[in-house]
Coordinates of C-alpha atoms and ligand atoms in Angstrom, one line a residue:
X348 CA 0.0 0.0 0.0
X349 CA 1.3 3.4 -0.9
X350 CA 1.9 6.1 1.8
X351 CA -0.8 8.2 0.1
X352 CA -3.5 5.6 0.3
X353 CA -2.7 4.9 3.9
X354 CA -2.9 8.5 5.0
X355 CA -6.0 9.6 3.2
X356 CA -9.7 8.6 3.3
X357 CA -11.4 7.8 0.0
X358 CA -12.5 11.4 -0.4
X359 CA -9.0 12.7 0.2
X360 CA -9.2 13.7 3.8
X361 CA -6.5 13.1 6.4
X362 CA -6.9 9.8 8.2
X363 CA -3.4 9.4 9.5
X364 CA -0.5 11.8 9.4
X365 CA 2.6 9.8 8.5
X366 CA 4.6 11.8 6.0
X367 CA 4.4 14.9 3.9
X368 CA 5.2 12.8 0.8
X369 CA 1.9 11.8 -0.9
X370 CA 0.0 14.9 0.4
X371 CA -1.1 17.7 -1.9
X372 CA -0.9 21.5 -1.7
X373 CA -4.5 21.9 -0.7
X374 CA -4.1 19.7 2.3
X375 CA -1.0 21.5 3.4
X376 CA -2.7 24.8 3.0
X377 CA -5.7 23.5 5.0
X378 CA -3.4 22.5 7.8
X379 CA -1.8 26.0 7.8
X380 CA -5.1 27.8 7.6
X381 CA -6.6 25.7 10.4
X382 CA -3.5 26.2 12.5
X383 CA -3.9 30.0 12.0
X384 CA -7.4 29.8 13.5
X385 CA -6.0 27.9 16.5
X386 CA -3.3 30.4 17.3
X387 CA -6.0 32.7 18.7
X388 CA -7.1 30.0 21.1
X389 CA -3.6 29.6 22.5
X390 CA -3.6 33.3 23.2
X391 CA -6.9 33.2 25.2
X392 CA -7.1 32.9 29.0
X393 CA -9.2 29.7 28.7
X394 CA -7.3 27.8 26.1
X395 CA -9.8 24.9 25.3
X396 CA -12.1 23.9 22.6
X397 CA -14.3 20.7 22.7
X398 CA -13.2 19.2 19.4
X399 CA -11.6 16.1 20.9
X400 CA -13.9 15.8 23.9
X401 CA -14.4 12.1 24.8
X402 CA -11.5 11.0 22.7
X403 CA -8.2 9.5 24.0
X404 CA -4.8 10.3 22.6
X405 CA -1.8 8.2 23.5
X406 CA 1.6 9.8 23.3
X407 CA 4.0 6.9 22.5
X408 CA 7.6 8.1 22.6
X409 CA 10.2 5.4 22.1
X410 CA 12.9 8.1 21.7
X411 CA 13.7 11.1 23.7
X412 CA 11.8 14.4 23.0
X413 CA 11.1 17.6 24.8
X414 CA 9.4 20.0 22.4
X415 CA 7.5 17.5 20.2
X416 CA 6.2 15.5 23.0
X417 CA 5.0 18.4 25.2
X418 CA 3.5 20.4 22.4
X419 CA 1.5 17.3 21.2
X420 CA 0.3 16.9 24.8
X421 CA -0.7 20.5 25.1
X422 CA -2.4 20.4 21.7
X423 CA -4.4 17.3 22.7
X424 CA -5.4 19.0 26.0
X425 CA -6.4 22.2 24.3
X426 CA -8.7 20.2 22.1
X427 CA -10.2 18.6 25.3
X428 CA -8.9 15.1 24.7
X429 CA -7.9 12.7 27.5
X430 CA -4.2 12.1 27.1
X431 CA -2.1 9.1 28.0
X432 CA 1.7 9.5 28.2
X433 CA 3.5 6.2 27.8
X434 CA 6.8 5.9 29.4
X435 CA 8.4 3.5 27.0
X436 CA 11.5 2.9 29.1
X437 CA 9.4 1.2 31.7
X438 CA 7.0 -0.3 29.3
X439 CA 6.5 -3.9 28.1
X440 CA 8.6 -3.4 24.8
X441 CA 11.8 -3.4 26.8
X442 CA 10.6 -6.7 28.4
X443 CA 10.5 -8.2 24.9
X444 CA 6.9 -7.6 23.8
X445 CA 6.7 -7.0 20.0
X446 CA 5.4 -3.7 18.6
X447 CA 2.4 -5.5 17.3
X448 CA 1.5 -6.8 20.8
X449 CA 1.9 -3.4 22.2
X450 CA -0.4 -1.9 19.6
X451 CA -3.1 -4.5 20.3
X452 CA -2.9 -4.0 24.1
X453 CA -3.1 -0.3 23.7
X454 CA -6.1 -0.7 21.4
X455 CA -7.8 -2.7 24.0
X456 CA -7.7 0.5 26.1
X457 CA -9.8 2.2 23.3
X458 CA -7.3 4.8 22.3
X459 CA -8.5 7.0 19.3
X460 CA -5.2 8.5 18.3
X461 CA -1.6 7.4 18.6
X462 CA 1.2 9.9 18.5
X463 CA 4.3 7.8 17.9
X464 CA 8.0 8.6 17.8
X465 CA 10.3 5.7 17.1
X466 CA 13.9 5.1 16.2
X467 CA 13.0 2.9 13.2
X468 CA 12.1 4.5 9.8
X469 CA 8.7 3.1 8.8
X470 CA 7.4 2.5 12.3
X471 CA 4.6 4.9 12.1
X472 CA 3.4 3.4 8.8
X473 CA 3.7 -0.1 10.4
X474 CA 1.5 1.2 13.3
X475 CA -1.0 2.7 10.9
X476 CA -1.3 -0.6 9.0
X477 CA -2.1 -2.5 12.1
X478 CA -4.5 -0.3 14.1
X479 CA -8.3 -0.9 13.9
X480 CA -10.4 1.2 11.4
X481 CA -11.2 4.6 13.0
X482 CA -8.0 4.7 15.0
X483 CA -5.5 7.2 13.7
X484 CA -1.7 7.4 13.9
X485 CA 0.4 10.6 13.9
X486 CA 4.1 10.3 13.1
X487 CA 6.1 12.4 15.6
X488 CA 9.4 11.3 14.0
X489 CA 10.4 7.9 12.6
X490 CA 14.1 7.1 12.3
X491 CA 15.7 9.2 9.6
X492 CA 12.5 9.1 7.5
X493 CA 10.0 11.7 8.4
X494 CA 8.8 14.3 10.9
X495 CA 5.7 15.8 9.2
X496 CA 4.3 17.9 12.0
X497 CA 7.7 19.5 12.5
X498 CA 7.8 20.4 8.8
X499 CA 4.3 21.9 9.0
X500 CA 5.1 24.0 12.0
X501 CA 8.2 25.2 10.0
X502 CA 6.0 26.0 7.0
X503 CA 3.6 27.9 9.3
X504 CA 6.5 29.9 10.7
X505 CA 7.8 30.8 7.2
X506 CA 4.3 31.8 6.0
X507 CA 3.7 33.9 9.1
X508 CA 6.9 35.9 8.3
X509 CA 7.0 35.8 4.5
X510 CA 3.3 35.4 3.6
X511 CA 4.0 33.2 0.5
X512 CA 6.5 30.6 -0.7
X513 CA 6.7 31.2 -4.5
X514 CA 9.3 34.0 -4.3
X515 CA 11.4 32.6 -1.5
X516 CA 14.9 31.1 -1.4
X517 CA 15.1 28.7 1.6
X518 CA 18.4 27.1 2.8
X519 CA 18.6 24.0 5.0
X520 CA 22.0 23.8 6.5
X521 CA 24.0 21.0 8.2
X522 CA 23.4 17.3 8.8
X523 CA 20.8 16.7 6.1
X524 CA 21.8 13.0 5.8
X525 CA 20.5 12.0 9.3
X526 CA 17.6 14.5 9.4
X527 CA 14.0 13.4 9.1
X528 CA 13.2 17.0 9.6
X529 CA 15.1 18.1 6.5
X530 CA 13.4 15.4 4.4
X531 CA 9.9 16.4 5.5
X532 CA 10.8 20.1 5.0
X533 CA 12.1 19.6 1.5
X534 CA 8.8 17.7 0.5
X535 CA 6.7 20.4 2.1
X536 CA 8.6 23.3 0.5
X537 CA 8.4 21.7 -2.9
X538 CA 4.6 21.0 -2.6
X539 CA 4.1 24.6 -1.6
X540 CA 6.0 25.7 -4.7
X541 CA 8.9 27.4 -3.0
X542 CA 11.0 29.5 -5.4
X543 CA 14.3 27.8 -4.6
X544 CA 15.3 25.2 -2.0
X545 CA 19.0 24.9 -1.2
X546 CA 20.7 22.3 1.0
X547 CA 24.1 23.2 2.4
X548 CA 26.6 21.0 4.2
X549 CA 29.7 18.8 3.9
X550 CA 29.7 16.1 1.3
X551 CA 29.6 13.5 4.1
X552 CA 26.4 14.8 5.5
X553 CA 24.4 15.3 2.3
X554 CA 22.7 12.2 0.8
X555 CA 24.1 11.4 -2.7
X556 CA 20.7 11.5 -4.4
X557 CA 19.7 14.7 -2.8
X558 CA 19.3 16.6 -6.1
X559 CA 16.5 14.2 -7.1
X560 CA 14.5 15.7 -4.3
X561 CA 14.4 19.0 -6.2
X562 CA 17.0 21.0 -4.3
X563 CA 20.3 22.7 -5.1
X564 CA 23.3 21.4 -3.2
X565 CA 26.0 23.7 -1.9
X566 CA 29.1 22.6 0.0
X567 CA 30.3 26.2 0.5
X568 CA 28.2 27.8 3.2
X569 CA 28.9 31.4 2.2
X570 CA 27.9 30.8 -1.4
X571 CA 24.7 28.9 -0.4
X572 CA 23.7 31.6 2.0
X573 CA 23.8 34.4 -0.5
X574 CA 20.5 36.3 -0.6
X575 CA 18.4 33.6 1.1
X576 CA 15.1 34.6 2.8
X577 CA 15.0 31.7 5.3
X578 CA 17.9 29.8 6.9
X579 CA 17.1 26.6 8.6
X580 CA 19.9 25.3 10.8
X581 CA 20.0 21.6 11.7
X582 CA 21.6 19.8 14.7
X583 CA 24.5 17.5 14.1
X584 CA 22.9 14.1 14.9
X585 CA 25.9 12.4 16.4
X586 CA 23.8 9.6 17.8
X587 CA 23.0 8.5 14.2
X588 CA 26.6 8.8 12.8
X589 CA 28.6 5.7 12.2
X590 CA 32.3 6.3 11.5
X591 CA 34.1 9.5 11.1
X592 CA 31.9 11.9 9.1
X593 CA 33.3 15.1 10.5
X594 CA 36.7 16.6 11.1
X595 CA 36.1 18.3 14.5
X596 CA 33.4 20.3 16.0
X597 CA 35.6 23.4 15.9
X598 CA 36.3 22.9 12.3
X599 CA 32.6 22.2 11.6
X600 CA 31.7 25.5 13.3
X601 CA 34.3 27.3 11.2
X602 CA 32.8 26.0 8.0
X603 CA 29.1 25.5 8.7
X604 CA 28.4 27.4 11.9
X605 CA 25.9 30.3 11.5
X606 CA 27.6 33.4 12.9
X607 CA 26.3 36.9 12.8
X608 CA 28.9 37.9 10.3
X609 CA 27.9 35.1 8.0
X610 CA 24.2 35.9 8.4
X611 CA 24.9 39.2 6.6
X612 CA 25.2 37.3 3.4
X613 CA 21.5 36.4 3.5
X614 CA 18.8 39.0 2.8
X615 CA 18.7 41.7 5.5
X616 CA 15.2 40.5 6.6
X617 CA 16.1 36.8 6.5
X618 CA 14.7 34.7 9.3
X619 CA 16.8 32.0 11.2
X620 CA 15.1 28.8 12.2
X621 CA 16.1 25.6 14.0
X622 CA 13.9 22.6 15.0
X623 CA 15.8 22.2 18.2
X624 CA 17.6 21.0 20.2
X625 CA 20.3 23.3 19.0
X626 CA 24.0 23.0 19.9
X627 CA 25.2 26.5 20.6
X628 CA 28.7 27.1 19.3
X629 CA 28.6 24.0 17.0
X630 CA 26.0 24.8 14.3
X631 CA 24.9 28.2 15.5
X632 CA 26.5 31.0 17.4
X633 CA 24.7 32.0 20.6
X634 CA 24.2 35.6 19.5
X635 CA 22.4 34.5 16.3
X636 CA 20.2 32.1 18.2
X637 CA 19.1 34.8 20.6
X638 CA 19.3 37.6 17.9
X639 CA 16.5 39.5 16.4
X640 CA 16.4 37.5 13.2
X641 CA 15.9 34.2 15.1
X642 CA 12.3 32.8 15.1
X643 CA 13.3 29.6 16.9
X644 CA 11.1 30.0 20.0
X645 CA 8.2 31.0 17.8
X646 CA 8.5 27.7 16.0
X647 CA 7.9 26.0 19.4
X648 CA 4.8 28.1 20.1
X649 CA 3.4 27.5 16.6
X650 CA 3.9 23.8 17.1
X651 CA 0.9 23.7 19.4
X652 CA -1.5 25.3 16.9
X653 CA -0.2 23.2 14.0
X654 CA -0.6 19.9 16.0
X655 CA -4.1 21.0 17.1
X656 CA -4.8 21.6 13.4
X657 CA -3.7 18.1 12.3
X658 CA -5.5 16.4 15.1
X659 CA -8.7 18.2 14.5
X660 CA -8.6 17.5 10.8
X661 CA -8.1 13.8 11.5
X662 CA -10.9 13.8 14.0
X663 CA -13.4 15.3 11.6
X664 CA -12.5 12.9 8.8
X665 CA -12.8 9.8 11.0
X666 CA -16.2 11.1 12.2
X667 CA -17.4 11.3 8.6
X668 CA -16.1 7.8 7.9
X669 CA -18.0 6.2 10.8
Ligands
NCD1264 C1 14.2 17.0 15.7 C2 14.0 15.5 15.7 O1 13.7 14.9 16.8 O2 13.9 14.9 14.7 N1 13.8 17.7 16.8 C3 12.5 18.0 17.0 O3 11.6 17.2 16.9 N2 12.2 19.2 17.5 C4 15.6 17.3 15.3 C5 16.7 16.8 16.1 O4 16.6 15.9 16.9 O5 17.8 17.3 15.8

């Protein structure tokens, strides 16, 4: 079964949210527009709407997370869902239970939506293939494959600052190879018809077939940064690196660290983004991270509204199906 068929209902609505690949521009714009309407809720004193009242969402994190896990939790709470946070370190999977057994046991607790982060690429799709009809799966990051809600909150942040995508040049910088965020961002930027998408990094950290994704590859940071509207910095994912892919952190910073001097090569109103967690002094200078072009903390805030949007769209499509 293709990713597209798995994610969408027969009339093209969101059933699961597994990857940006296979979605079209109108769904992505729907997510952004719906998220826009939810940002006003998060600003209110009473931050709740009843869209998921009576539904149970399970947060299933097999890998560490701060931002993604807590903003999914807040999003579910603000939609009035009951939320179950599963501590996987103490759960049955470490005692040898298979993923399939875990799914079946959780389903027996009548969960309506699973938010899953897992170290294996493809795990969210596997989950979606095995849950009962009417139960939905949201991918919160699977291996090096995809992190679709992160990409959508990044698109939301870009649209908020730049209004459109068609005339923009966006650069994604650093460890593209191990980044599920970069992969999802590239798909989203292309679907939204972004003027130009560049990836910048050392040869060892850029996948060989990267150009086939519709991006321009640069190994020279200064060249790649010239006149960009948006700079997205990525963390060096050392936990996923096997062998020596890098000279030293100091040298990496010299070549690929975003300093305030370097940032002058981009357009004067360029915004600086980072999905977090950021390594200060390795891929980004502290003064840039805290500087007035940085929208890094806004990304975190927008993550709540974007996750509310995806959950509510899924809830309305599963209601129509029943
Ligand atoms: C990213 C992830 O987990 O893929 N972080 C996030 O979700 N905010 C990126 C990273 O770990 O570097």
